[in-house]
Amino acid sequence: MKHERVIAARLLTGTAINGVGGGLWFTIWALYLTRVVGLSAGQLGLSLAVAGVVGIVLSLPGGALADRLGARRVAVTINLVRAAAGLAFLAVDGVLALTLVAAVFNGAQVVGSGVGNALITGLFRGDERVRMLARSRAAVHAGNTVGAGLGAAVLAIDRPWAYAAAIVGNAATFVVNASLLVGVPETATSRRISRWAGLRGTAIRDRRYLAVMLPITALTACWAVQSVGIPLWVVSSTDASPAVAATTVIVSSILIAALQSAVSARVVTVRRGARAATLSGVVLAASCLAFVPAAWVGAGWAAVIVLGAGLLHVAGELLFVSGQWGVSVPLMREECRGEYQGLNATLTGAVQEFAPAVVAALVGGLGAYGWAVLAGFFVACAAPIVPLAAQAVAARDVRSADALV
């Protein structure tokens, strides 16, 4: 037990430190690249789109590599790569350089999310796996909140040296995390890498698993609602201050840091995970509809409505993440943890790549009708989860029975 506590402390400390760097970087990157480097918004969008695709393509091979070499070893390498790429932003002087650096930096982030989950599920057993995943996410959000505060100070200074210091600080967090991971035991490894480095491996050919994870990971669109939909709606369609949108993000981070572990502790079986994901879709749909009346009232009431709908959205997000882990972790094959978590990272990355543009088009172009479409989307995602999860459990039980014969 003491040994596990030491491992957990190392993992959570490194994750929280990374979270500080992430919150700092997310706060300053756009202004740094436009005001200091001199790139246009269109150039940023193109470079980040390429970077997102790189992460999606490499997630499955990255997971397969973690199965073969060990998740800890791969996680350490990814942190060092991200540290070097983070520093390379200081040398960016054009769109080509930005595309290359962002492809490495952001692509490694997507791959690293799957490898990180594979590391946790390889080091812990039973219900403790989901609890550790939840504690890790809480640590990230706590760190993000601190980092965003530091980023706000950098933006207030608004000098090249301040941006440079922030970039160096962000890179340093990856080095610190890597040094902490070195002291963590290695996970069990497989004898050989799967076919096509995971692209034709066990996870991608597990049809029952893939069928249930598709609608669950589609709920990842809720993050685009938080980052794009709410700010766009507040600014373009309500009389509320733009600060209200920023407040919803801060409140969301604080609540996730405080509550994710408690919510996930109750979602440790496939059945409960499927129910949580289903309820998440319903709650997220309700939150979408709850934002609409903010356009019909004055600034004060609009702020109240947006904040209230934002709280409903946080509840849906907490349930979604808990449900995703509750279903994906028990259904994966132990010998292919990296592949399965890499597949989750691939699916999640694909949604994150395209959801912001879709949400912006719906909320910015269709207004209240766009919110209704989003609500319908979340309900449609929720509807098949429970029966698909039941089928996946039945298939898993058949495999287990066959293995015993």
Tab-separated table of N, CA and C in Angstrom, residues 109-204:
chain	number	residue	atom	x	y	z
A	109	GLN	N	1.196	15.468	-27.537
A	109	GLN	CA	0.200	15.593	-26.469
A	109	GLN	C	-0.919	14.565	-26.630
A	110	VAL	N	-1.426	14.420	-27.852
A	110	VAL	CA	-2.498	13.453	-28.099
A	110	VAL	C	-1.997	12.040	-27.840
A	111	VAL	N	-0.810	11.713	-28.356
A	111	VAL	CA	-0.234	10.387	-28.125
A	111	VAL	C	-0.005	10.166	-26.635
A	112	GLY	N	0.481	11.186	-25.968
A	112	GLY	CA	0.791	11.066	-24.549
A	112	GLY	C	-0.419	10.816	-23.679
A	113	SER	N	-1.591	11.303	-24.087
A	113	SER	CA	-2.792	11.065	-23.278
A	113	SER	C	-3.117	9.580	-23.220
A	114	GLY	N	-3.012	8.894	-24.350
A	114	GLY	CA	-3.259	7.458	-24.365
A	114	GLY	C	-2.192	6.690	-23.609
A	115	VAL	N	-0.930	7.057	-23.801
A	115	VAL	CA	0.173	6.381	-23.119
A	115	VAL	C	0.082	6.605	-21.610
A	116	GLY	N	-0.295	7.808	-21.202
A	116	GLY	CA	-0.446	8.099	-19.774
A	116	GLY	C	-1.522	7.237	-19.132
A	117	ASN	N	-2.640	7.072	-19.823
A	117	ASN	CA	-3.700	6.207	-19.308
A	117	ASN	C	-3.245	4.753	-19.264
A	118	ALA	N	-2.469	4.341	-20.279
A	118	ALA	CA	-1.944	2.973	-20.282
A	118	ALA	C	-0.988	2.759	-19.105
A	119	LEU	N	-0.221	3.793	-18.762
A	119	LEU	CA	0.687	3.687	-17.625
A	119	LEU	C	-0.089	3.499	-16.326
A	120	ILE	N	-1.126	4.301	-16.132
A	120	ILE	CA	-1.924	4.202	-14.907
A	120	ILE	C	-2.619	2.850	-14.822
A	121	THR	N	-3.224	2.420	-15.918
A	121	THR	CA	-3.931	1.129	-15.887
A	121	THR	C	-2.973	-0.050	-15.789
A	122	GLY	N	-1.697	0.184	-16.125
A	122	GLY	CA	-0.710	-0.873	-15.977
A	122	GLY	C	-0.131	-0.958	-14.578
A	123	LEU	N	-0.180	0.147	-13.833
A	123	LEU	CA	0.406	0.178	-12.497
A	123	LEU	C	-0.601	-0.095	-11.388
A	124	PHE	N	-1.879	0.062	-11.696
A	124	PHE	CA	-2.905	-0.125	-10.677
A	124	PHE	C	-3.889	-1.191	-11.127
A	125	ARG	N	-4.651	-1.707	-10.194
A	125	ARG	CA	-5.578	-2.790	-10.481
A	125	ARG	C	-6.974	-2.477	-9.938
A	126	GLY	N	-7.969	-3.132	-10.532
A	126	GLY	CA	-9.335	-3.043	-10.023
A	126	GLY	C	-9.891	-1.632	-10.049
A	127	ASP	N	-10.676	-1.321	-9.007
A	127	ASP	CA	-11.334	-0.015	-8.933
A	127	ASP	C	-10.341	1.134	-8.828
A	128	GLU	N	-9.128	0.834	-8.360
A	128	GLU	CA	-8.129	1.884	-8.170
A	128	GLU	C	-7.702	2.502	-9.495
A	129	ARG	N	-7.875	1.779	-10.591
A	129	ARG	CA	-7.499	2.327	-11.902
A	129	ARG	C	-8.317	3.578	-12.237
A	130	VAL	N	-9.635	3.441	-12.155
A	130	VAL	CA	-10.500	4.574	-12.487
A	130	VAL	C	-10.304	5.708	-11.488
A	131	ARG	N	-10.099	5.360	-10.221
A	131	ARG	CA	-9.874	6.401	-9.218
A	131	ARG	C	-8.603	7.196	-9.533
A	132	MET	N	-7.548	6.477	-9.956
A	132	MET	CA	-6.304	7.177	-10.286
A	132	MET	C	-6.451	8.022	-11.541
A	133	LEU	N	-7.182	7.527	-12.523
A	133	LEU	CA	-7.439	8.326	-13.716
A	133	LEU	C	-8.182	9.604	-13.351
A	134	ALA	N	-9.153	9.476	-12.442
A	134	ALA	CA	-9.921	10.644	-12.015
A	134	ALA	C	-9.056	11.620	-11.230
A	135	ARG	N	-8.230	11.084	-10.341
A	135	ARG	CA	-7.343	11.957	-9.565
A	135	ARG	C	-6.339	12.660	-10.480
A	136	SER	N	-5.907	11.965	-11.514
A	136	SER	CA	-4.978	12.567	-12.467
A	136	SER	C	-5.636	13.729	-13.199
A	137	ARG	N	-6.880	13.527	-13.630
A	137	ARG	CA	-7.586	14.611	-14.326
A	137	ARG	C	-7.831	15.791	-13.385
A	138	ALA	N	-8.162	15.497	-12.140
A	138	ALA	CA	-8.356	16.568	-11.170
A	138	ALA	C	-7.062	17.356	-10.980
A	139	ALA	N	-5.939	16.640	-10.944
A	139	ALA	CA	-4.644	17.309	-10.786
A	139	ALA	C	-4.341	18.211	-11.978
A	140	VAL	N	-4.680	17.733	-13.179
A	140	VAL	CA	-4.470	18.549	-14.379
A	140	VAL	C	-5.250	19.854	-14.293
A	141	HIS	N	-6.528	19.758	-13.919
A	141	HIS	CA	-7.362	20.967	-13.864
A	141	HIS	C	-6.915	21.909	-12.750
A	142	ALA	N	-6.482	21.356	-11.631
A	142	ALA	CA	-5.953	22.218	-10.580
A	142	ALA	C	-4.713	22.957	-11.075
A	143	GLY	N	-3.839	22.233	-11.768
A	143	GLY	CA	-2.658	22.867	-12.330
A	143	GLY	C	-3.001	23.886	-13.402
A	144	ASN	N	-3.972	23.556	-14.254
A	144	ASN	CA	-4.401	24.493	-15.298
A	144	ASN	C	-4.866	25.823	-14.711
A	145	THR	N	-5.593	25.746	-13.596
A	145	THR	CA	-6.102	26.964	-12.961
A	145	THR	C	-4.960	27.850	-12.493
A	146	VAL	N	-3.947	27.234	-11.864
A	146	VAL	CA	-2.765	27.994	-11.421
A	146	VAL	C	-2.021	28.557	-12.631
A	147	GLY	N	-1.842	27.718	-13.653
A	147	GLY	CA	-1.122	28.158	-14.842
A	147	GLY	C	-1.825	29.293	-15.563
A	148	ALA	N	-3.153	29.236	-15.609
A	148	ALA	CA	-3.904	30.314	-16.255
A	148	ALA	C	-3.707	31.637	-15.522
A	149	GLY	N	-3.608	31.562	-14.188
A	149	GLY	CA	-3.332	32.776	-13.420
A	149	GLY	C	-1.964	33.354	-13.755
A	150	LEU	N	-0.971	32.480	-13.886
A	150	LEU	CA	0.367	32.936	-14.283
A	150	LEU	C	0.339	33.504	-15.700
A	151	GLY	N	-0.439	32.856	-16.575
A	151	GLY	CA	-0.561	33.356	-17.943
A	151	GLY	C	-1.188	34.734	-17.996
A	152	ALA	N	-2.169	34.970	-17.126
A	152	ALA	CA	-2.801	36.292	-17.077
A	152	ALA	C	-1.778	37.360	-16.703
A	153	ALA	N	-0.858	37.012	-15.804
A	153	ALA	CA	0.192	37.964	-15.434
A	153	ALA	C	1.108	38.250	-16.613
A	154	VAL	N	1.418	37.204	-17.395
A	154	VAL	CA	2.250	37.388	-18.592
A	154	VAL	C	1.555	38.303	-19.591
A	155	LEU	N	0.261	38.087	-19.786
A	155	LEU	CA	-0.495	38.929	-20.723
A	155	LEU	C	-0.552	40.378	-20.237
A	156	ALA	N	-0.604	40.562	-18.923
A	156	ALA	CA	-0.630	41.921	-18.381
A	156	ALA	C	0.700	42.632	-18.631
A	157	ILE	N	1.798	41.897	-18.515
A	157	ILE	CA	3.125	42.481	-18.803
A	157	ILE	C	3.281	42.747	-20.293
A	158	ASP	N	2.874	41.759	-21.102
A	158	ASP	CA	2.832	41.879	-22.561
A	158	ASP	C	4.166	42.361	-23.153
A	159	ARG	N	5.245	41.674	-22.767
A	159	ARG	CA	6.560	41.976	-23.298
A	159	ARG	C	7.172	40.672	-23.824
A	160	PRO	N	7.986	40.746	-24.875
A	160	PRO	CA	8.583	39.508	-25.421
A	160	PRO	C	9.303	38.674	-24.379
A	161	TRP	N	10.025	39.317	-23.450
A	161	TRP	CA	10.767	38.553	-22.451
A	161	TRP	C	9.831	37.765	-21.544
A	162	ALA	N	8.638	38.322	-21.272
A	162	ALA	CA	7.683	37.623	-20.411
A	162	ALA	C	7.144	36.382	-21.119
A	163	TYR	N	6.851	36.518	-22.406
A	163	TYR	CA	6.384	35.360	-23.175
A	163	TYR	C	7.480	34.288	-23.239
A	164	ALA	N	8.722	34.730	-23.438
A	164	ALA	CA	9.831	33.783	-23.511
A	164	ALA	C	10.003	33.042	-22.187
A	165	ALA	N	9.879	33.756	-21.083
A	165	ALA	CA	10.002	33.125	-19.769
A	165	ALA	C	8.895	32.100	-19.563
A	166	ALA	N	7.694	32.413	-20.025
A	166	ALA	CA	6.580	31.486	-19.892
A	166	ALA	C	6.808	30.219	-20.720
A	167	ILE	N	7.356	30.384	-21.913
A	167	ILE	CA	7.641	29.229	-22.769
A	167	ILE	C	8.702	28.333	-22.138
A	168	VAL	N	9.737	28.934	-21.587
A	168	VAL	CA	10.771	28.156	-20.902
A	168	VAL	C	10.174	27.447	-19.686
A	169	GLY	N	9.322	28.150	-18.948
A	169	GLY	CA	8.683	27.539	-17.787
A	169	GLY	C	7.815	26.357	-18.161
A	170	ASN	N	7.070	26.488	-19.256
A	170	ASN	CA	6.231	25.378	-19.722
A	170	ASN	C	7.085	24.171	-20.093
A	171	ALA	N	8.187	24.406	-20.820
A	171	ALA	CA	9.079	23.316	-21.201
A	171	ALA	C	9.674	22.637	-19.970
A	172	ALA	N	9.979	23.426	-18.958
A	172	ALA	CA	10.578	22.870	-17.741
A	172	ALA	C	9.635	21.897	-17.037
A	173	THR	N	8.331	22.130	-17.140
A	173	THR	CA	7.378	21.232	-16.470
A	173	THR	C	7.451	19.816	-17.041
A	174	PHE	N	7.743	19.701	-18.335
A	174	PHE	CA	7.857	18.372	-18.941
A	174	PHE	C	9.111	17.650	-18.454
A	175	VAL	N	10.186	18.400	-18.272
A	175	VAL	CA	11.421	17.810	-17.760
A	175	VAL	C	11.204	17.320	-16.331
A	176	VAL	N	10.534	18.122	-15.520
A	176	VAL	CA	10.244	17.721	-14.141
A	176	VAL	C	9.372	16.469	-14.121
A	177	ASN	N	8.336	16.442	-14.949
A	177	ASN	CA	7.455	15.269	-14.994
A	177	ASN	C	8.230	14.021	-15.425
A	178	ALA	N	9.091	14.180	-16.428
A	178	ALA	CA	9.900	13.044	-16.887
A	178	ALA	C	10.788	12.517	-15.767
A	179	SER	N	11.383	13.416	-14.989
A	179	SER	CA	12.255	12.985	-13.891
A	179	SER	C	11.467	12.253	-12.819
A	180	LEU	N	10.232	12.666	-12.585
A	180	LEU	CA	9.384	11.964	-11.613
A	180	LEU	C	8.981	10.586	-12.133
A	181	LEU	N	8.698	10.493	-13.428
A	181	LEU	CA	8.290	9.213	-14.010
A	181	LEU	C	9.422	8.186	-13.995
A	182	VAL	N	10.669	8.652	-14.033
A	182	VAL	CA	11.806	7.723	-14.004
A	182	VAL	C	11.764	6.862	-12.738
A	183	GLY	N	11.238	7.407	-11.649
A	183	GLY	CA	11.173	6.668	-10.398
A	183	GLY	C	9.958	5.782	-10.263
A	184	VAL	N	9.144	5.679	-11.323
A	184	VAL	CA	7.944	4.844	-11.306
A	184	VAL	C	8.274	3.490	-11.937
A	185	PRO	N	7.734	2.384	-11.413
A	185	PRO	CA	8.010	1.074	-12.019
A	185	PRO	C	7.527	1.003	-13.462
A	186	GLU	N	8.167	0.141	-14.239
A	186	GLU	CA	7.753	-0.071	-15.622
A	186	GLU	C	6.551	-1.011	-15.661
A	187	THR	N	5.704	-0.832	-16.648
A	187	THR	CA	4.553	-1.717	-16.816
A	187	THR	C	4.976	-2.979	-17.564
A	188	ALA	N	4.131	-4.002	-17.459
A	188	ALA	CA	4.406	-5.247	-18.175
A	188	ALA	C	4.393	-4.985	-19.676
A	189	THR	N	5.259	-5.682	-20.407
A	189	THR	CA	5.371	-5.472	-21.851
A	189	THR	C	4.999	-6.744	-22.601
A	190	SER	N	4.677	-6.583	-23.872
A	190	SER	CA	4.366	-7.724	-24.735
A	190	SER	C	5.628	-8.141	-25.489
A	191	ARG	N	5.605	-9.318	-26.056
A	191	ARG	CA	6.787	-9.833	-26.741
A	191	ARG	C	7.045	-9.156	-28.071
A	192	ARG	N	5.989	-8.712	-28.716
A	192	ARG	CA	6.183	-8.102	-30.034
A	192	ARG	C	5.128	-7.029	-30.241
A	193	ILE	N	5.408	-6.139	-31.160
A	193	ILE	CA	4.457	-5.083	-31.474
A	193	ILE	C	3.349	-5.654	-32.361
A	194	SER	N	2.145	-5.139	-32.226
A	194	SER	CA	1.016	-5.669	-32.983
A	194	SER	C	1.120	-5.289	-34.457
A	195	ARG	N	0.260	-5.882	-35.255
A	195	ARG	CA	0.332	-5.680	-36.704
A	195	ARG	C	0.171	-4.209	-37.088
A	196	TRP	N	1.032	-3.792	-37.991
A	196	TRP	CA	1.032	-2.416	-38.483
A	196	TRP	C	1.126	-1.419	-37.331
A	197	ALA	N	1.882	-1.770	-36.303
A	197	ALA	CA	2.067	-0.877	-35.147
A	197	ALA	C	0.739	-0.401	-34.575
A	198	GLY	N	-0.200	-1.329	-34.448
A	198	GLY	CA	-1.483	-0.993	-33.849
A	198	GLY	C	-2.570	-0.626	-34.834
A	199	LEU	N	-2.197	-0.249	-36.049
A	199	LEU	CA	-3.205	0.169	-37.031
A	199	LEU	C	-4.026	-1.017	-37.532
A	200	ARG	N	-3.494	-2.231	-37.345
A	200	ARG	CA	-4.262	-3.438	-37.639
A	200	ARG	C	-4.205	-4.387	-36.441
A	201	GLY	N	-4.107	-3.792	-35.251
A	201	GLY	CA	-3.917	-4.558	-34.045
A	201	GLY	C	-5.215	-5.016	-33.402
A	202	THR	N	-5.086	-5.469	-32.159
A	202	THR	CA	-6.220	-6.054	-31.443
A	202	THR	C	-7.312	-5.038	-31.171
A	203	ALA	N	-6.947	-3.852	-30.696
A	203	ALA	CA	-7.951	-2.860	-30.289
A	203	ALA	C	-8.808	-2.408	-31.465
A	204	ILE	N	-8.179	-2.054	-32.567
A	204	ILE	CA	-8.929	-1.534	-33.711
A	204	ILE	C	-9.823	-2.594	-34.329
